[in-house]
Tab-separated table of C-alpha atoms in Angstrom:
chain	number	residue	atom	x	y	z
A	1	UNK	CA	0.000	0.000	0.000
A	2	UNK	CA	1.069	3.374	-1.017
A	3	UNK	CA	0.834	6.216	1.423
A	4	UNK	CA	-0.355	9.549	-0.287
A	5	UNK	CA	1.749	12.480	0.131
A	6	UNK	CA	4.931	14.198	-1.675
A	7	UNK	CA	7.757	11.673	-2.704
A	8	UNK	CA	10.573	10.653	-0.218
A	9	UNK	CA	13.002	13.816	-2.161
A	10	UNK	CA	9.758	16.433	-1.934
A	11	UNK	CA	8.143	18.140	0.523
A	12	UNK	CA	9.071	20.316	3.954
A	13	UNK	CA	11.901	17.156	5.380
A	14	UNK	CA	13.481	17.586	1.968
A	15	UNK	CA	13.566	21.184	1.726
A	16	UNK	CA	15.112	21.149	5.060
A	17	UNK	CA	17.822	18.662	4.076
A	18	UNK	CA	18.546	20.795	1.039
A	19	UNK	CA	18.646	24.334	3.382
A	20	UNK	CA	20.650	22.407	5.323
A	21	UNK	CA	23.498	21.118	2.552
A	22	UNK	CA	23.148	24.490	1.063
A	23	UNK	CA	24.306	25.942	4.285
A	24	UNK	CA	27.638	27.247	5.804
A	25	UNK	CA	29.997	24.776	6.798
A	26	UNK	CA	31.859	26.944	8.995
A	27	UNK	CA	29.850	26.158	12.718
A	28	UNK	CA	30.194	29.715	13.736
A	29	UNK	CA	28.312	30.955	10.372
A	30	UNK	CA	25.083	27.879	10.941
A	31	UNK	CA	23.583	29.653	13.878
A	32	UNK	CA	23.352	33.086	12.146
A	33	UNK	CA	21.495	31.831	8.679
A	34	UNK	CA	19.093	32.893	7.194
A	35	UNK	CA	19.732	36.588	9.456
A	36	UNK	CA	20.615	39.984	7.534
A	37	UNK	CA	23.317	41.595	9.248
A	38	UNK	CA	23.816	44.761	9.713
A	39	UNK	CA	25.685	45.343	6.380
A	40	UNK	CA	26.779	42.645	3.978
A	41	UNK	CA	29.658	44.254	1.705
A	42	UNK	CA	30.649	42.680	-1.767
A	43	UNK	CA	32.994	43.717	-3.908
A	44	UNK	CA	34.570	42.530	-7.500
A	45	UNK	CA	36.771	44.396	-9.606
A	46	UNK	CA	35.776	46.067	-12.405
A	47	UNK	CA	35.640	44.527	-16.129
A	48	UNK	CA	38.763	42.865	-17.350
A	49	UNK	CA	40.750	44.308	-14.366
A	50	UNK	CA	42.661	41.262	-12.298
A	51	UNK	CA	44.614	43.137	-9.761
A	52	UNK	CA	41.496	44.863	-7.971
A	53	UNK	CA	40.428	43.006	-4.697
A	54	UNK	CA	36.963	40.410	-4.736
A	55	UNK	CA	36.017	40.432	-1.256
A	56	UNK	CA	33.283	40.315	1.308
A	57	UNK	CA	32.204	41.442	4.104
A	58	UNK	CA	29.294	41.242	6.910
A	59	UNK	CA	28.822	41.718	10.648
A	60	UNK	CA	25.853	40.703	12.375
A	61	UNK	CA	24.036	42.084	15.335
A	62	UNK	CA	25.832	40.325	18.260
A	63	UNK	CA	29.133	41.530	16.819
A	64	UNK	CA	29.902	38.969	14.440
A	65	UNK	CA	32.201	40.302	12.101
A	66	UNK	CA	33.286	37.781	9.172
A	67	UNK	CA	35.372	38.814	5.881
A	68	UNK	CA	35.719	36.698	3.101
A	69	UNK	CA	38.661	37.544	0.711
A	70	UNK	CA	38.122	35.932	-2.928
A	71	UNK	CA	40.671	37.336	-4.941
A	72	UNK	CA	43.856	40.111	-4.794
A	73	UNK	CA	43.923	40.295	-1.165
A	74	UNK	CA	46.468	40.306	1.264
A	75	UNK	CA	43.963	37.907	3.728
A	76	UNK	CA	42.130	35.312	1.340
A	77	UNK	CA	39.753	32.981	2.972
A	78	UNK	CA	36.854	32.910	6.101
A	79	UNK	CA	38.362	35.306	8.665
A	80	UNK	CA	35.698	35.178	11.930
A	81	UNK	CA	36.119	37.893	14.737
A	82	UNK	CA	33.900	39.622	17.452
A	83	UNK	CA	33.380	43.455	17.741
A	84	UNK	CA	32.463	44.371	20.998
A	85	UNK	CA	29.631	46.249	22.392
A	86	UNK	CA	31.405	49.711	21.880
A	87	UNK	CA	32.118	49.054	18.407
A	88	UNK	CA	28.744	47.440	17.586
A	89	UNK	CA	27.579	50.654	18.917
A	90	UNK	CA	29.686	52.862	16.997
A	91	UNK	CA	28.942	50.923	13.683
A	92	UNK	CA	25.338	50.986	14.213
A	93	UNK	CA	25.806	55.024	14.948
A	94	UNK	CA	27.640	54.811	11.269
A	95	UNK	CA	24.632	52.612	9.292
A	96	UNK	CA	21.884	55.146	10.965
A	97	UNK	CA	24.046	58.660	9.310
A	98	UNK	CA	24.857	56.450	5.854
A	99	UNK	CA	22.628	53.392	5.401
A	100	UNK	CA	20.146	56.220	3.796
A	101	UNK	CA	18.945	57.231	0.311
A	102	UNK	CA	20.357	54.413	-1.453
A	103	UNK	CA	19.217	53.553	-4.692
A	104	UNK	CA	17.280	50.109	-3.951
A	105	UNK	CA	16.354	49.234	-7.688
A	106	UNK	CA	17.493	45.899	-9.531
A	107	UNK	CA	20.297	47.004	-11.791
A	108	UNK	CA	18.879	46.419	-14.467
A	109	UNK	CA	19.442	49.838	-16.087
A	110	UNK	CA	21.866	49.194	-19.214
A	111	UNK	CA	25.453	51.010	-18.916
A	112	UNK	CA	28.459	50.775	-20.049
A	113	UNK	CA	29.892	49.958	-16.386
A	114	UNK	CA	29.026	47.123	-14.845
A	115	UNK	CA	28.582	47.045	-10.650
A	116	UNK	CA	31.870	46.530	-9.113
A	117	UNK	CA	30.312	46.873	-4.994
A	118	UNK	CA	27.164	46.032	-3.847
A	119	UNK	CA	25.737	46.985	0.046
A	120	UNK	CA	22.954	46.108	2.347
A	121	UNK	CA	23.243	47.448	5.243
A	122	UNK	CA	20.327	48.369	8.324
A	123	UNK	CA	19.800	51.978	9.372
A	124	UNK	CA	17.686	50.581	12.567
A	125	UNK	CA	14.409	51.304	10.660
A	126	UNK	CA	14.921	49.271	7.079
A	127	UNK	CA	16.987	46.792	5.506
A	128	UNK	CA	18.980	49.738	2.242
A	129	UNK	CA	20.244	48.592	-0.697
A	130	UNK	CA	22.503	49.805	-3.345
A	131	UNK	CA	25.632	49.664	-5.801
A	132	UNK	CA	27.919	51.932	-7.757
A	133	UNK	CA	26.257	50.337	-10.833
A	134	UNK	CA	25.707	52.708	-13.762
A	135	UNK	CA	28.402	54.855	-11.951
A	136	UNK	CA	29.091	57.680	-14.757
A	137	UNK	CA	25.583	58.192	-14.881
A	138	UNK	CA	24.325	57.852	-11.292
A	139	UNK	CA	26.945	59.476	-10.325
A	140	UNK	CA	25.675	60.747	-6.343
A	141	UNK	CA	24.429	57.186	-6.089
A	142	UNK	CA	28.189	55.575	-6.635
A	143	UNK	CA	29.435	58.892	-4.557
A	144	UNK	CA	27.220	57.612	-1.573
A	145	UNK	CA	28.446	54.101	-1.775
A	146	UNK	CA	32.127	55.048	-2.053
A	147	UNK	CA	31.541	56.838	1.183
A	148	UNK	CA	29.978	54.465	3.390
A	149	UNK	CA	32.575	51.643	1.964
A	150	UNK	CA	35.063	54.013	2.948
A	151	UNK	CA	33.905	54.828	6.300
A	152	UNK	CA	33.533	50.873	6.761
A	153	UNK	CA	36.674	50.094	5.939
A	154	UNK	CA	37.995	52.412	8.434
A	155	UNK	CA	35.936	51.183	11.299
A	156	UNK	CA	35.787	47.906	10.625
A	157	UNK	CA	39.694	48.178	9.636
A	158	UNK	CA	39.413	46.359	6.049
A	159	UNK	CA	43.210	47.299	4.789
A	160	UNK	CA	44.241	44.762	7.022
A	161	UNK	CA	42.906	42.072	5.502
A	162	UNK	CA	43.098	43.626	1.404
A	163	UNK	CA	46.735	44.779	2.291
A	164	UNK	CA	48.637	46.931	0.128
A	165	UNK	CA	48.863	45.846	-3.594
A	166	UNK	CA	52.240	43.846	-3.579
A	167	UNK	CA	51.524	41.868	-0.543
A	168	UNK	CA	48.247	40.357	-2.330
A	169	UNK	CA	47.544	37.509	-3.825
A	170	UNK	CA	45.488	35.687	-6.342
A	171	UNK	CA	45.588	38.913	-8.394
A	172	UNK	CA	46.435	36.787	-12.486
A	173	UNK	CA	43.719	36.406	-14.489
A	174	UNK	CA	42.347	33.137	-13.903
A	175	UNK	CA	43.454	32.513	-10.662
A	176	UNK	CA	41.996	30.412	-8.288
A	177	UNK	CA	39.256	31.329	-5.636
A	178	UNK	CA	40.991	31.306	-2.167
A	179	UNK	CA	37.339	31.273	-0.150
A	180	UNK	CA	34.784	28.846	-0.127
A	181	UNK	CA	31.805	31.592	-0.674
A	182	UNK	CA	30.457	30.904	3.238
A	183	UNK	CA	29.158	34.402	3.388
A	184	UNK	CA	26.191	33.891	0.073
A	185	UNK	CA	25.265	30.636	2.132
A	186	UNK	CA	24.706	32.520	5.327
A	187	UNK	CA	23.101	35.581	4.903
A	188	UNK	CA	19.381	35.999	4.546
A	189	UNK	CA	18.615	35.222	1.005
A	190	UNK	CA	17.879	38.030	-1.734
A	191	UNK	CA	21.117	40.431	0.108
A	192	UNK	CA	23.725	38.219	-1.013
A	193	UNK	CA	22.684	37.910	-4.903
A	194	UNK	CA	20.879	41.171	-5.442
A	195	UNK	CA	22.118	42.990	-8.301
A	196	UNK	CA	24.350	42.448	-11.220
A	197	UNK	CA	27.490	41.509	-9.716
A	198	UNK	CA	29.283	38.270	-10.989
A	199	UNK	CA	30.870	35.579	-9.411
C-alpha cells in the first residue's frame, strides 16, 4: 500500500535537508542563517581588471564580524572575529548617518559599467540597498556608496585584511578562488545575490 503524500526527495523534510546542505559549513556561520546583518559588503573588480580586490564582508548584530577575501587580497579565505559592544555601537551610529537614500532598484538599467560593490546594510528602521552600478551616470548614487565603503573600511579596519597591492595575492587572471563563498550561504537570502554583480 502506497501512502499519499509528496515523494521521499519532496516536501518540507526535503527542503530542510537541502537548506541544510546548502548551508555554511563553517559552525560559527550555521547559527546566524538565514539573518541579515547589519551590512553585507561585496565587492569585485571592475571589467577585465585582475589586480582589484573580490572580497566580502558582513557583521551581524551580536558583533559577528566575518570577511571573506576571494581574490587580490592580502587575507584570502573565512576570517571570523567579534566586535564588541562599543564598536557594535559605533557601527550601528555609522549605518543610521549612511545606510540612507540608497538607490534600492534591480540594476537592471543598461550602462556601459558594470557594478563593481554592492551593500545592504540596516539603518535601525529598514533593511537599504545599493551599488555603484551605472556609476558615470548615477553618479551621487556611486558617490554615496564610495563613502559608506570608505567609512567601513575604516571602522571595521578592512586594509588589514586587502593589504597593500604587492603583498596580495590571487591577483592573475584566472586565478583560483581562495574562499569557499560561506558568506552567500549565510546571509538571509535576496542580500547576497541582489544585483548584477558576478561571481
Amino acid at each position: 500500500m502506497i501512502s499519499p503524500g509528496p515523494a521521499s526527495w519532496q516536501g518540507p523534510l526535503a527542503d530542510r535537508t537541502n537548506q541544510q546542505a546548502n548551508g555554511p559549513a563553517t559552525p560559527a556561520l550555521k547559527s546566524l542563517q538565514g539573518q541579515a546583518p547589519l551590512v553585507y559588503l561585496a565587492r569585485v573588480p571592475a571589467r577585465g581588471v585582475a589586480d582589484e580586490p573580490t572580497y566580502e564582508l558582513a557583521a551581524f548584530d551580536d558583533g559577528t564580524l566575518v570577511y571573506e577575501g576571494h581574490r587580490c587580497v592580502k587575507v584570502g579565505g573565512i576570517v571570523l572575529t567579534h566586535l564588541g559592544a562599543d564598536d557594535v555601537t559605533r557601527l550601528k551610529d555609522l549605518l543610521a548617518t549612511l545606510c540612507t537614500g540608497l538607490d534600492t532598484t534591480s540594476g537592471d538599467e543598461l550602462c556601459d559599467d558594470a557594478a563593481t560593490v554592492r551593500i545592504s546594510c540596516s539603518n535601525g528602521q529598514q533593511i537599504q540597498s545599493g551599488s555603484d552600478h551605472c556609476r558615470k551616470t548615477n553618479e551621487a548614487q556611486s558617490q554615496h556608496v564610495d563613502a559608506l565603503v570608505s567609512a567601513l573600511g575604516q571602522q571595521l579596519d578592512l586594509a588589514s585584511w586587502l593589504g597593500e597591492p604587492t603583498r596580495r595575492q590571487a591577483c592573475t587572471p584566472g586565478a583560483r578562488d581562495l574562499s569557499p563563498h560561506e558568506l552567500v550561504r549565510t546571509v538571509r537570502p535576496g542580500l547576497a545575490d541582489a544585483g548584477p554583480l558576478g561571481r
